[in-house]
């Protein structure tokens, strides 16, 4: 082969290869054009300020935001809200429509939230939120909040603050002063111990006693109540065994007729409480009593006013309680209900008061053994407008004159009932090697303080008792629990500690 032929062959091969290469490029699929992500669109509604705004059933991944009315009378009530983790950027795709009940409450259930996360919300669907309109979801069950502490605010009989609600406002301000002086940590949840609205638990009285007093607090702190005798109408003297029998004795002189109800009982219309274990705990099937979990705490709310007055309903509640406590593995267990098993400064737990106070006796005789058998740590009640905190108790179900500290109380090294303070702090596992003792506290003076009987003395099982306005703050950690009674000046009047 000569040089010319060889050169032509090489050129031909090169052209062929180039042609093959060009064909390959031509056959490749054209990549799709890059479409830029759309800019987030903020909500564009108008924020309203409801006269009634509160949080219900806050858990690790969900919450109910509930409201009614609009403080600006010339504007309509909102039908939706927007929410998000940035208070200055609530996005359009977060807008959630409200369900409206027959009592004109609007509520939104938010789900698929992240645990231990702060969210802001705007009722009315604005693109920004007020700083006080926020909530922080609970940490995963069994874990602690980021700061290692759960703070709980307990209010008993706060509805009794009078027509001007002076007493309850003073107690609220005392709590806020305490918060400011102790580092600014607000409560993670608030518990109301009954007689939340006074004198007959009407819708109007709930507005005056709760939402007019605590509105700025309840927009960021979830509220969990129990039923008191005055929440059941009949001027607090009712002994009805069915919430459908709620009745106002005489005329309602405080605001006219209630809105058309879902239930005759305003308490059940206003609050949306768990019936199916929505926030932990065992399903009760009723809003009258329920339980829930928060961090490493299990909280049980019982109905000592209605369910407890009927033998079969009381037995059903007791069986549910036993099953619920048996199923819980929380570090701490707290039980709340209205009628105290141990009290004498105002209501007397030895006296059924013609049946009105029969639940005080029934709860002591039939329920305190359950608390002791299933590792309950603390029990809180209202009803008596006093503060009365017991020793660390076990086994006392009789009248006050049968109390024997050597038998019924945890003793210190000197053989005296331990105070729960200093080196006499209570241990969850008592000296007998079991978790079978409970501290019972009457904290019913968040609205007014009074002694029904002149010269009345505390129950003999009570370590500290006083007729004075105030509320309780609990700080609950991994291995210790501190309970403080706070007066209207924000001072700690009485306290105890429990360790585990």
Tab-separated table of C-alpha atoms in Angstrom:
chain	number	residue	atom	x	y	z
A	1	UNK	CA	0.000	0.000	0.000
A	2	UNK	CA	1.434	3.360	-1.034
A	3	UNK	CA	1.445	6.490	1.088
A	4	UNK	CA	-1.518	8.011	-0.743
A	5	UNK	CA	-3.699	4.938	-0.263
A	6	UNK	CA	-2.710	4.717	3.389
A	7	UNK	CA	-3.504	8.374	3.938
A	8	UNK	CA	-6.930	8.020	2.293
A	9	UNK	CA	-7.736	4.991	4.487
A	10	UNK	CA	-6.834	6.809	7.685
A	11	UNK	CA	-8.885	9.816	6.623
A	12	UNK	CA	-11.867	7.597	5.813
A	13	UNK	CA	-11.694	5.865	9.177
A	14	UNK	CA	-11.436	9.187	10.987
A	15	UNK	CA	-14.468	10.557	9.136
A	16	UNK	CA	-16.392	7.359	9.942
A	17	UNK	CA	-15.555	7.548	13.609
A	18	UNK	CA	-16.467	11.221	13.733
A	19	UNK	CA	-19.766	10.426	12.019
A	20	UNK	CA	-20.511	7.704	14.573
A	21	UNK	CA	-19.656	10.115	17.374
A	22	UNK	CA	-21.902	12.804	15.922
A	23	UNK	CA	-24.794	10.343	15.547
A	24	UNK	CA	-24.439	9.354	19.220
A	25	UNK	CA	-24.612	12.978	20.363
A	26	UNK	CA	-27.624	13.608	18.195
A	27	UNK	CA	-29.491	10.646	19.711
A	28	UNK	CA	-29.024	11.695	23.346
A	29	UNK	CA	-32.285	12.853	25.048
A	30	UNK	CA	-32.475	16.548	25.708
A	31	UNK	CA	-32.399	17.168	29.479
A	32	UNK	CA	-35.525	18.871	30.857
A	33	UNK	CA	-35.188	22.564	31.536
A	34	UNK	CA	-34.377	23.527	35.100
A	35	UNK	CA	-37.490	25.121	36.670
A	36	UNK	CA	-36.681	27.319	39.633
A	37	UNK	CA	-38.469	26.626	42.915
A	38	UNK	CA	-41.368	29.007	43.435
A	39	UNK	CA	-40.886	31.641	46.052
A	40	UNK	CA	-42.771	30.836	49.281
A	41	UNK	CA	-46.067	32.687	49.497
A	42	UNK	CA	-47.062	34.126	52.851
A	43	UNK	CA	-50.549	33.954	54.243
A	44	UNK	CA	-52.509	37.071	53.356
A	45	UNK	CA	-55.375	37.091	55.830
A	46	UNK	CA	-56.028	39.520	58.659
A	47	UNK	CA	-55.191	38.561	62.209
A	48	UNK	CA	-57.952	38.900	64.785
A	49	UNK	CA	-57.730	38.918	68.572
A	50	UNK	CA	-60.406	36.561	69.898
A	51	UNK	CA	-62.025	37.293	73.243
A	52	UNK	CA	-61.466	33.608	74.007
A	53	UNK	CA	-58.274	31.925	72.754
A	54	UNK	CA	-56.752	28.794	74.248
A	55	UNK	CA	-54.809	25.595	73.576
A	56	UNK	CA	-56.185	22.096	74.098
A	57	UNK	CA	-54.689	18.591	73.953
A	58	UNK	CA	-51.123	19.659	73.254
A	59	UNK	CA	-48.937	16.621	72.590
A	60	UNK	CA	-45.694	15.705	70.874
A	61	UNK	CA	-47.042	16.092	67.330
A	62	UNK	CA	-50.432	17.794	67.601
A	63	UNK	CA	-52.437	20.534	69.290
A	64	UNK	CA	-55.941	21.993	69.168
A	65	UNK	CA	-56.203	25.781	68.925
A	66	UNK	CA	-59.642	26.980	69.956
A	67	UNK	CA	-61.221	30.425	69.961
A	68	UNK	CA	-64.457	32.379	69.981
A	69	UNK	CA	-65.390	35.986	69.303
A	70	UNK	CA	-63.422	38.973	68.162
A	71	UNK	CA	-62.360	41.816	70.402
A	72	UNK	CA	-62.783	44.203	67.461
A	73	UNK	CA	-66.563	44.388	67.313
A	74	UNK	CA	-66.709	45.691	63.744
A	75	UNK	CA	-64.816	42.720	62.298
A	76	UNK	CA	-65.975	39.180	61.678
A	77	UNK	CA	-64.674	36.175	63.568
A	78	UNK	CA	-61.927	34.268	61.773
A	79	UNK	CA	-62.554	30.914	60.133
A	80	UNK	CA	-58.947	29.774	59.735
A	81	UNK	CA	-55.401	30.233	60.961
A	82	UNK	CA	-51.870	30.042	59.633
A	83	UNK	CA	-48.898	28.653	61.553
A	84	UNK	CA	-45.193	27.974	61.305
A	85	UNK	CA	-41.876	28.050	63.095
A	86	UNK	CA	-41.009	31.578	61.929
A	87	UNK	CA	-43.331	34.165	63.462
A	88	UNK	CA	-42.536	36.570	60.630
A	89	UNK	CA	-43.187	34.106	57.796
A	90	UNK	CA	-46.380	32.079	58.107
A	91	UNK	CA	-46.839	30.451	54.716
A	92	UNK	CA	-49.963	30.092	52.638
A	93	UNK	CA	-49.799	26.304	52.526
A	94	UNK	CA	-50.128	26.190	56.342
A	95	UNK	CA	-53.571	27.777	56.358
A	96	UNK	CA	-56.017	25.519	58.203
A	97	UNK	CA	-59.777	25.900	58.285
A	98	UNK	CA	-61.652	25.761	61.572
A	99	UNK	CA	-64.490	23.527	62.652
A	100	UNK	CA	-67.281	25.519	64.291
A	101	UNK	CA	-69.290	23.973	67.119
A	102	UNK	CA	-72.867	24.702	68.093
A	103	UNK	CA	-71.623	27.044	70.815
A	104	UNK	CA	-69.795	29.097	68.196
A	105	UNK	CA	-66.317	27.937	69.200
A	106	UNK	CA	-63.877	27.552	66.330
A	107	UNK	CA	-61.177	24.945	66.612
A	108	UNK	CA	-58.311	23.713	64.474
A	109	UNK	CA	-56.492	20.435	65.032
A	110	UNK	CA	-52.885	20.688	63.867
A	111	UNK	CA	-51.118	17.374	63.282
A	112	UNK	CA	-47.775	16.049	61.985
A	113	UNK	CA	-45.870	18.559	64.091
A	114	UNK	CA	-42.311	18.061	65.312
A	115	UNK	CA	-41.751	17.279	69.026
A	116	UNK	CA	-40.273	19.939	71.316
A	117	UNK	CA	-40.673	22.607	68.640
A	118	UNK	CA	-42.051	26.134	68.978
A	119	UNK	CA	-44.716	27.165	66.472
A	120	UNK	CA	-46.383	30.537	65.986
A	121	UNK	CA	-49.916	31.046	64.729
A	122	UNK	CA	-52.206	33.763	63.483
A	123	UNK	CA	-55.959	33.430	63.994
A	124	UNK	CA	-57.368	34.914	60.808
A	125	UNK	CA	-54.461	33.775	58.667
A	126	UNK	CA	-52.060	36.694	58.621
A	127	UNK	CA	-48.509	36.206	57.388
A	128	UNK	CA	-47.037	37.143	60.753
A	129	UNK	CA	-47.929	36.251	64.341
A	130	UNK	CA	-47.940	38.087	67.645
A	131	UNK	CA	-45.178	36.862	69.950
A	132	UNK	CA	-47.661	35.589	72.559
A	133	UNK	CA	-49.514	33.476	69.997
A	134	UNK	CA	-47.313	30.422	70.058
A	135	UNK	CA	-47.012	26.920	71.502
A	136	UNK	CA	-44.214	24.444	72.033
A	137	UNK	CA	-45.029	20.813	71.368
A	138	UNK	CA	-44.260	18.307	74.098
A	139	UNK	CA	-40.978	16.408	73.998
A	140	UNK	CA	-41.078	12.748	73.077
A	141	UNK	CA	-42.821	10.766	75.801
A	142	UNK	CA	-40.297	9.668	78.407
A	143	UNK	CA	-37.793	12.378	77.532
A	144	UNK	CA	-37.203	15.756	79.144
A	145	UNK	CA	-37.678	19.237	77.697
A	146	UNK	CA	-34.541	20.900	76.373
A	147	UNK	CA	-33.962	22.669	79.700
A	148	UNK	CA	-34.461	19.438	81.663
A	149	UNK	CA	-37.511	20.738	83.498
A	150	UNK	CA	-41.283	20.652	83.082
A	151	UNK	CA	-43.098	23.500	84.820
A	152	UNK	CA	-46.760	23.022	85.764
A	153	UNK	CA	-49.081	25.718	87.114
A	154	UNK	CA	-52.004	24.531	89.271
A	155	UNK	CA	-55.054	26.693	90.016
A	156	UNK	CA	-57.843	25.591	92.352
A	157	UNK	CA	-61.242	27.303	92.526
A	158	UNK	CA	-59.962	30.248	90.524
A	159	UNK	CA	-63.528	31.017	89.478
A	160	UNK	CA	-64.292	32.238	92.996
A	161	UNK	CA	-62.430	35.518	92.541
A	162	UNK	CA	-65.586	37.605	92.886
A	163	UNK	CA	-67.475	39.645	90.310
A	164	UNK	CA	-64.413	41.799	89.679
A	165	UNK	CA	-62.143	38.716	89.837
A	166	UNK	CA	-59.771	40.634	92.062
A	167	UNK	CA	-58.487	37.569	93.904
A	168	UNK	CA	-57.759	35.534	90.775
A	169	UNK	CA	-56.019	38.513	89.160
A	170	UNK	CA	-53.830	38.894	92.249
A	171	UNK	CA	-52.925	35.203	92.153
A	172	UNK	CA	-52.149	35.454	88.435
A	173	UNK	CA	-49.879	38.443	89.042
A	174	UNK	CA	-48.159	36.630	91.898
A	175	UNK	CA	-47.411	33.735	89.568
A	176	UNK	CA	-46.053	36.096	86.909
A	177	UNK	CA	-43.862	37.810	89.499
A	178	UNK	CA	-42.522	34.430	90.574
A	179	UNK	CA	-41.780	33.509	86.956
A	180	UNK	CA	-39.887	36.744	86.404
A	181	UNK	CA	-37.902	36.371	89.628
A	182	UNK	CA	-37.016	32.724	88.941
A	183	UNK	CA	-35.485	33.161	85.513
A	184	UNK	CA	-38.481	33.752	83.263
A	185	UNK	CA	-39.491	30.126	82.747
A	186	UNK	CA	-43.230	30.044	82.090
A	187	UNK	CA	-45.414	26.997	82.646
A	188	UNK	CA	-45.458	24.218	80.065
A	189	UNK	CA	-49.041	23.426	81.045
A	190	UNK	CA	-51.762	24.704	83.372
A	191	UNK	CA	-54.095	22.513	85.437
A	192	UNK	CA	-57.409	23.788	86.830
A	193	UNK	CA	-58.783	21.921	89.840
A	194	UNK	CA	-62.495	22.653	89.476
A	195	UNK	CA	-64.859	25.508	90.317
A	196	UNK	CA	-63.246	27.082	87.330
A	197	UNK	CA	-66.293	29.316	86.799
A	198	UNK	CA	-68.397	30.628	89.656
A	199	UNK	CA	-71.192	30.552	90.808
A	200	UNK	CA	-72.939	28.118	88.458
A	201	UNK	CA	-70.462	27.421	85.674
A	202	UNK	CA	-72.310	29.317	82.969
A	203	UNK	CA	-70.654	30.194	79.684
A	204	UNK	CA	-70.590	33.858	80.713
A	205	UNK	CA	-68.940	32.982	84.024
A	206	UNK	CA	-66.281	30.961	82.211
A	207	UNK	CA	-65.504	34.026	80.130
A	208	UNK	CA	-65.167	36.277	83.163
A	209	UNK	CA	-63.291	33.806	85.355
A	210	UNK	CA	-60.919	32.242	82.819
A	211	UNK	CA	-60.552	34.024	79.524
A	212	UNK	CA	-60.745	37.596	80.776
A	213	UNK	CA	-58.138	36.804	83.452
A	214	UNK	CA	-55.686	34.422	81.749
A	215	UNK	CA	-56.143	35.267	78.066
A	216	UNK	CA	-52.523	36.291	77.509
A	217	UNK	CA	-51.301	33.122	79.230
A	218	UNK	CA	-53.649	30.577	77.667
A	219	UNK	CA	-52.726	31.583	74.116
A	220	UNK	CA	-49.371	29.849	74.691
A	221	UNK	CA	-49.963	27.492	77.653
A	222	UNK	CA	-52.236	24.444	77.209
A	223	UNK	CA	-55.069	24.180	79.729
A	224	UNK	CA	-56.309	20.968	81.376
A	225	UNK	CA	-59.337	21.248	83.748
A	226	UNK	CA	-61.482	19.032	85.982
A	227	UNK	CA	-65.136	19.433	86.991
A	228	UNK	CA	-66.000	21.175	90.262
A	229	UNK	CA	-69.354	21.363	92.011
A	230	UNK	CA	-69.939	24.946	90.859
A	231	UNK	CA	-69.165	23.969	87.266
A	232	UNK	CA	-72.237	21.712	87.425
A	233	UNK	CA	-74.684	24.534	88.128
A	234	UNK	CA	-77.261	24.526	90.924
A	235	UNK	CA	-75.202	27.101	92.896
A	236	UNK	CA	-72.684	24.371	93.662
A	237	UNK	CA	-75.157	22.326	95.678
A	238	UNK	CA	-76.089	19.905	92.901
A	239	UNK	CA	-75.717	16.162	93.302
A	240	UNK	CA	-76.595	15.199	89.732
A	241	UNK	CA	-75.136	11.983	88.341
A	242	UNK	CA	-75.398	12.907	84.666
A	243	UNK	CA	-73.942	15.964	82.898
A	244	UNK	CA	-77.203	16.211	80.910
A	245	UNK	CA	-78.809	17.245	84.199
A	246	UNK	CA	-76.783	20.463	84.406
A	247	UNK	CA	-79.153	23.167	85.547
A	248	UNK	CA	-78.978	26.772	86.681
A	249	UNK	CA	-80.842	27.394	89.902
A	250	UNK	CA	-82.930	30.518	89.397
A	251	UNK	CA	-82.045	32.930	86.611
A	252	UNK	CA	-78.617	33.658	85.224
A	253	UNK	CA	-77.990	37.208	86.373
A	254	UNK	CA	-74.532	37.377	84.846
A	255	UNK	CA	-74.885	37.752	81.117
A	256	UNK	CA	-78.114	36.246	79.894
A	257	UNK	CA	-78.695	32.873	78.289
A	258	UNK	CA	-75.806	30.678	77.233
A	259	UNK	CA	-75.262	29.910	73.535
A	260	UNK	CA	-77.195	26.986	72.129
A	261	UNK	CA	-75.189	24.036	73.473
A	262	UNK	CA	-73.739	20.827	72.162
A	263	UNK	CA	-74.272	19.654	75.752
A	264	UNK	CA	-76.349	21.331	78.469
A	265	UNK	CA	-73.143	21.712	80.478
A	266	UNK	CA	-71.003	24.694	79.378
A	267	UNK	CA	-67.821	23.036	80.714
A	268	UNK	CA	-68.164	20.288	78.102
A	269	UNK	CA	-68.891	22.796	75.330
A	270	UNK	CA	-65.920	24.988	76.142
A	271	UNK	CA	-63.221	22.378	76.667
A	272	UNK	CA	-62.147	19.744	74.133
A	273	UNK	CA	-60.667	16.954	76.248
A	274	UNK	CA	-59.247	13.572	75.223
A	275	UNK	CA	-61.535	10.545	75.236
A	276	UNK	CA	-59.480	8.090	73.176
A	277	UNK	CA	-55.982	8.500	74.539
A	278	UNK	CA	-55.171	11.148	71.940
A	279	UNK	CA	-52.293	12.528	74.046
A	280	UNK	CA	-51.233	9.315	75.766
A	281	UNK	CA	-52.880	7.426	78.558
A	282	UNK	CA	-55.728	4.938	78.326
A	283	UNK	CA	-58.899	5.880	76.472
A	284	UNK	CA	-61.647	6.758	78.950
A	285	UNK	CA	-64.476	7.220	76.466
A	286	UNK	CA	-65.593	10.401	78.242
A	287	UNK	CA	-64.451	13.993	78.671
A	288	UNK	CA	-65.409	13.824	82.352
A	289	UNK	CA	-62.154	12.042	83.185
A	290	UNK	CA	-59.038	11.399	81.147
A	291	UNK	CA	-55.252	11.118	81.270
A	292	UNK	CA	-52.306	12.282	79.210
A	293	UNK	CA	-48.504	12.158	79.052
A	294	UNK	CA	-46.098	15.077	78.996
A	295	UNK	CA	-42.348	14.416	78.924
A	296	UNK	CA	-41.677	11.924	81.765
A	297	UNK	CA	-44.945	12.716	83.594
A	298	UNK	CA	-48.306	10.967	83.527
A	299	UNK	CA	-51.260	13.143	84.578
A	300	UNK	CA	-54.702	11.793	85.446
A	301	UNK	CA	-57.795	14.010	85.721
A	302	UNK	CA	-60.731	12.448	87.595
A	303	UNK	CA	-64.359	13.528	87.963
A	304	UNK	CA	-65.260	13.666	91.653
A	305	UNK	CA	-68.400	15.738	91.048
A	306	UNK	CA	-70.587	13.813	88.583
A	307	UNK	CA	-69.173	10.350	87.832
A	308	UNK	CA	-68.201	9.802	91.478
A	309	UNK	CA	-71.774	10.293	92.713
A	310	UNK	CA	-73.173	7.242	90.928
A	311	UNK	CA	-72.030	3.853	92.221
A	312	UNK	CA	-71.703	2.184	88.834
A	313	UNK	CA	-70.086	5.221	87.187
A	314	UNK	CA	-67.688	5.554	90.113
A	315	UNK	CA	-66.743	1.888	89.799
A	316	UNK	CA	-66.171	2.312	86.057
A	317	UNK	CA	-63.943	5.329	86.670
A	318	UNK	CA	-62.007	3.429	89.331
A	319	UNK	CA	-61.456	0.445	87.022
A	320	UNK	CA	-60.328	2.748	84.231
A	321	UNK	CA	-57.958	4.460	86.691
A	322	UNK	CA	-56.384	1.182	87.751
A	323	UNK	CA	-55.943	0.072	84.140
A	324	UNK	CA	-54.534	3.451	83.144
A	325	UNK	CA	-52.020	3.581	85.987
A	326	UNK	CA	-50.982	-0.009	85.401
A	327	UNK	CA	-50.260	0.775	81.736
A	328	UNK	CA	-48.120	3.843	82.505
A	329	UNK	CA	-44.345	3.671	82.829
A	330	UNK	CA	-43.776	7.396	83.441
A	331	UNK	CA	-41.221	8.559	86.001
A	332	UNK	CA	-43.815	10.712	87.788
A	333	UNK	CA	-47.577	10.427	88.217
A	334	UNK	CA	-49.871	13.283	89.249
A	335	UNK	CA	-53.633	13.002	89.835
A	336	UNK	CA	-56.053	15.936	89.942
A	337	UNK	CA	-59.739	16.157	90.929
A	338	UNK	CA	-61.911	18.618	92.811
A	339	UNK	CA	-62.892	17.171	96.209
A	340	UNK	CA	-59.973	16.697	98.660
A	341	UNK	CA	-59.730	13.507	100.736
A	342	UNK	CA	-57.994	15.384	103.592
A	343	UNK	CA	-59.187	18.894	104.523
A	344	UNK	CA	-60.703	20.725	107.481
A	345	UNK	CA	-59.910	24.430	107.301
A	346	UNK	CA	-62.850	25.120	104.977
A	347	UNK	CA	-64.756	22.046	103.780
A	348	UNK	CA	-64.452	19.168	106.265
A	349	UNK	CA	-63.534	15.805	104.779
A	350	UNK	CA	-65.236	14.114	107.766
A	351	UNK	CA	-68.635	15.681	106.949
A	352	UNK	CA	-70.741	14.864	103.896
A	353	UNK	CA	-72.609	18.198	104.253
A	354	UNK	CA	-76.003	16.636	103.470
A	355	UNK	CA	-74.502	14.832	100.477
A	356	UNK	CA	-72.831	17.849	98.888
A	357	UNK	CA	-69.413	16.782	100.191
A	358	UNK	CA	-69.946	13.018	100.000
A	359	UNK	CA	-67.277	12.778	97.250
A	360	UNK	CA	-64.615	13.853	99.767
A	361	UNK	CA	-65.356	10.702	101.750
A	362	UNK	CA	-65.780	8.423	98.736
A	363	UNK	CA	-62.546	9.554	97.118
A	364	UNK	CA	-60.634	8.973	100.358
A	365	UNK	CA	-62.147	5.562	101.069
A	366	UNK	CA	-62.165	4.137	97.542
A	367	UNK	CA	-59.503	5.951	95.532
A	368	UNK	CA	-56.588	6.695	97.863
A	369	UNK	CA	-55.796	2.942	98.110
A	370	UNK	CA	-55.575	2.888	94.294
A	371	UNK	CA	-53.203	5.856	94.266
A	372	UNK	CA	-50.956	4.139	96.806
A	373	UNK	CA	-51.055	0.773	95.044
A	374	UNK	CA	-50.177	2.138	91.586
A	375	UNK	CA	-47.300	4.522	92.326
A	376	UNK	CA	-49.056	7.890	92.228
A	377	UNK	CA	-46.745	10.581	93.609
A	378	UNK	CA	-48.939	13.656	94.065
A	379	UNK	CA	-52.665	14.385	94.287
A	380	UNK	CA	-54.036	17.935	93.926
A	381	UNK	CA	-57.538	19.149	94.755
A	382	UNK	CA	-59.552	22.333	95.177
A	383	UNK	CA	-63.005	22.770	96.773
A	384	UNK	CA	-61.690	24.127	100.083
A	385	UNK	CA	-60.557	27.724	99.585
A	386	UNK	CA	-57.320	27.115	101.453
A	387	UNK	CA	-53.853	25.671	101.050
A	388	UNK	CA	-53.417	22.376	102.939
A	389	UNK	CA	-50.513	20.030	102.187
A	390	UNK	CA	-50.267	16.622	103.856
A	391	UNK	CA	-47.353	14.523	104.988
A	392	UNK	CA	-46.253	11.601	102.807
A	393	UNK	CA	-49.217	9.286	103.442
A	394	UNK	CA	-50.278	5.688	103.134
A	395	UNK	CA	-53.290	3.758	104.362
A	396	UNK	CA	-55.427	6.455	105.969
A	397	UNK	CA	-59.006	6.025	104.734
A	398	UNK	CA	-60.909	6.828	107.942
A	399	UNK	CA	-62.051	9.973	109.719
A	400	UNK	CA	-59.520	12.526	110.909
A	401	UNK	CA	-59.447	11.250	114.498
A	402	UNK	CA	-58.155	7.886	113.256
A	403	UNK	CA	-55.012	9.392	111.743
A	404	UNK	CA	-51.872	8.029	113.398
A	405	UNK	CA	-48.602	9.466	112.085
A	406	UNK	CA	-46.676	6.412	113.264
A	407	UNK	CA	-48.821	4.277	110.969
A	408	UNK	CA	-49.876	6.562	108.135
A	409	UNK	CA	-46.942	8.952	107.537
A	410	UNK	CA	-43.342	8.643	106.412
A	411	UNK	CA	-41.156	9.345	109.452
A	412	UNK	CA	-37.809	11.088	109.771
A	413	UNK	CA	-34.801	9.901	111.777
A	414	UNK	CA	-36.363	11.222	114.973
A	415	UNK	CA	-39.550	9.226	114.450
A	416	UNK	CA	-41.607	12.327	113.556
A	417	UNK	CA	-43.566	12.828	110.321
A	418	UNK	CA	-41.096	13.972	107.653
A	419	UNK	CA	-41.631	17.480	106.288
A	420	UNK	CA	-40.489	16.929	102.703
A	421	UNK	CA	-38.007	19.758	103.140
A	422	UNK	CA	-34.212	19.865	103.348
A	423	UNK	CA	-32.760	16.568	104.538
A	424	UNK	CA	-36.346	15.328	105.060
A	425	UNK	CA	-37.147	15.382	101.342
A	426	UNK	CA	-39.470	12.570	100.339
A	427	UNK	CA	-38.083	9.696	98.292
A	428	UNK	CA	-40.268	8.026	95.699
A	429	UNK	CA	-39.266	4.674	97.119
A	430	UNK	CA	-40.072	5.171	100.798
A	431	UNK	CA	-38.165	3.759	103.730
A	432	UNK	CA	-40.261	0.602	103.617
A	433	UNK	CA	-38.736	-0.141	100.196
A	434	UNK	CA	-41.907	0.436	98.143
A	435	UNK	CA	-43.472	3.280	96.176
A	436	UNK	CA	-46.707	3.346	98.148
A	437	UNK	CA	-46.990	6.866	99.606
A	438	UNK	CA	-48.650	10.010	98.264
A	439	UNK	CA	-48.593	13.727	99.075
A	440	UNK	CA	-52.100	15.235	98.953
A	441	UNK	CA	-52.501	18.992	98.503
A	442	UNK	CA	-55.558	21.231	98.674
A	443	UNK	CA	-54.794	24.252	96.492
A	444	UNK	CA	-58.234	25.840	96.298
A	445	UNK	CA	-57.361	29.459	97.005
A	446	UNK	CA	-56.593	30.762	93.509
A	447	UNK	CA	-59.691	32.972	93.594
A	448	UNK	CA	-60.479	33.592	97.232
A	449	UNK	CA	-59.311	32.329	100.609
A	450	UNK	CA	-61.738	31.572	103.404
A	451	UNK	CA	-62.320	29.357	106.415
A	452	UNK	CA	-65.879	28.145	106.699
A	453	UNK	CA	-65.599	27.501	110.411
A	454	UNK	CA	-64.127	30.118	112.790
A	455	UNK	CA	-61.108	28.710	114.564
A	456	UNK	CA	-60.882	25.711	112.250
A	457	UNK	CA	-57.605	23.793	112.400
A	458	UNK	CA	-55.920	21.843	109.604
A	459	UNK	CA	-56.571	18.130	109.231
A	460	UNK	CA	-54.126	16.169	111.458
A	461	UNK	CA	-52.589	14.603	108.324
A	462	UNK	CA	-51.669	18.073	107.053
A	463	UNK	CA	-48.098	19.319	107.470
A	464	UNK	CA	-48.862	22.919	106.456
A	465	UNK	CA	-52.277	24.588	106.233
A	466	UNK	CA	-53.190	28.234	105.827
A	467	UNK	CA	-56.104	30.352	104.613
A	468	UNK	CA	-54.330	32.486	102.020
A	469	UNK	CA	-54.552	33.314	98.317
A	470	UNK	CA	-52.118	31.579	95.989
A	471	UNK	CA	-51.337	28.878	93.444
A	472	UNK	CA	-48.895	25.994	93.043
A	473	UNK	CA	-45.925	25.714	90.696
A	474	UNK	CA	-44.364	22.294	90.110
A	475	UNK	CA	-40.899	21.878	88.613
A	476	UNK	CA	-40.397	18.299	87.486
A	477	UNK	CA	-37.090	16.914	86.289
A	478	UNK	CA	-35.584	13.491	85.760
A	479	UNK	CA	-34.776	12.650	89.349
A	480	UNK	CA	-36.446	15.317	91.474
A	481	UNK	CA	-39.734	17.162	91.781
A	482	UNK	CA	-40.211	20.456	93.620
A	483	UNK	CA	-43.611	21.812	94.629
A	484	UNK	CA	-43.955	25.486	95.605
A	485	UNK	CA	-47.007	27.359	96.869
A	486	UNK	CA	-46.780	30.923	95.515
A	487	UNK	CA	-48.597	33.817	97.194
A	488	UNK	CA	-49.917	36.988	95.531
A	489	UNK	CA	-46.550	38.710	95.941
A	490	UNK	CA	-44.719	35.964	94.072
A	491	UNK	CA	-43.117	34.556	97.211
A	492	UNK	CA	-42.741	30.855	98.033
A	493	UNK	CA	-44.886	30.321	101.111
A	494	UNK	CA	-44.455	26.549	101.419
A	495	UNK	CA	-42.620	23.855	99.497
A	496	UNK	CA	-41.499	20.243	99.472
A	497	UNK	CA	-39.207	18.087	97.367
A	498	UNK	CA	-39.481	14.497	96.161
A	499	UNK	CA	-36.607	12.521	94.678
A	500	UNK	CA	-36.447	9.277	92.764
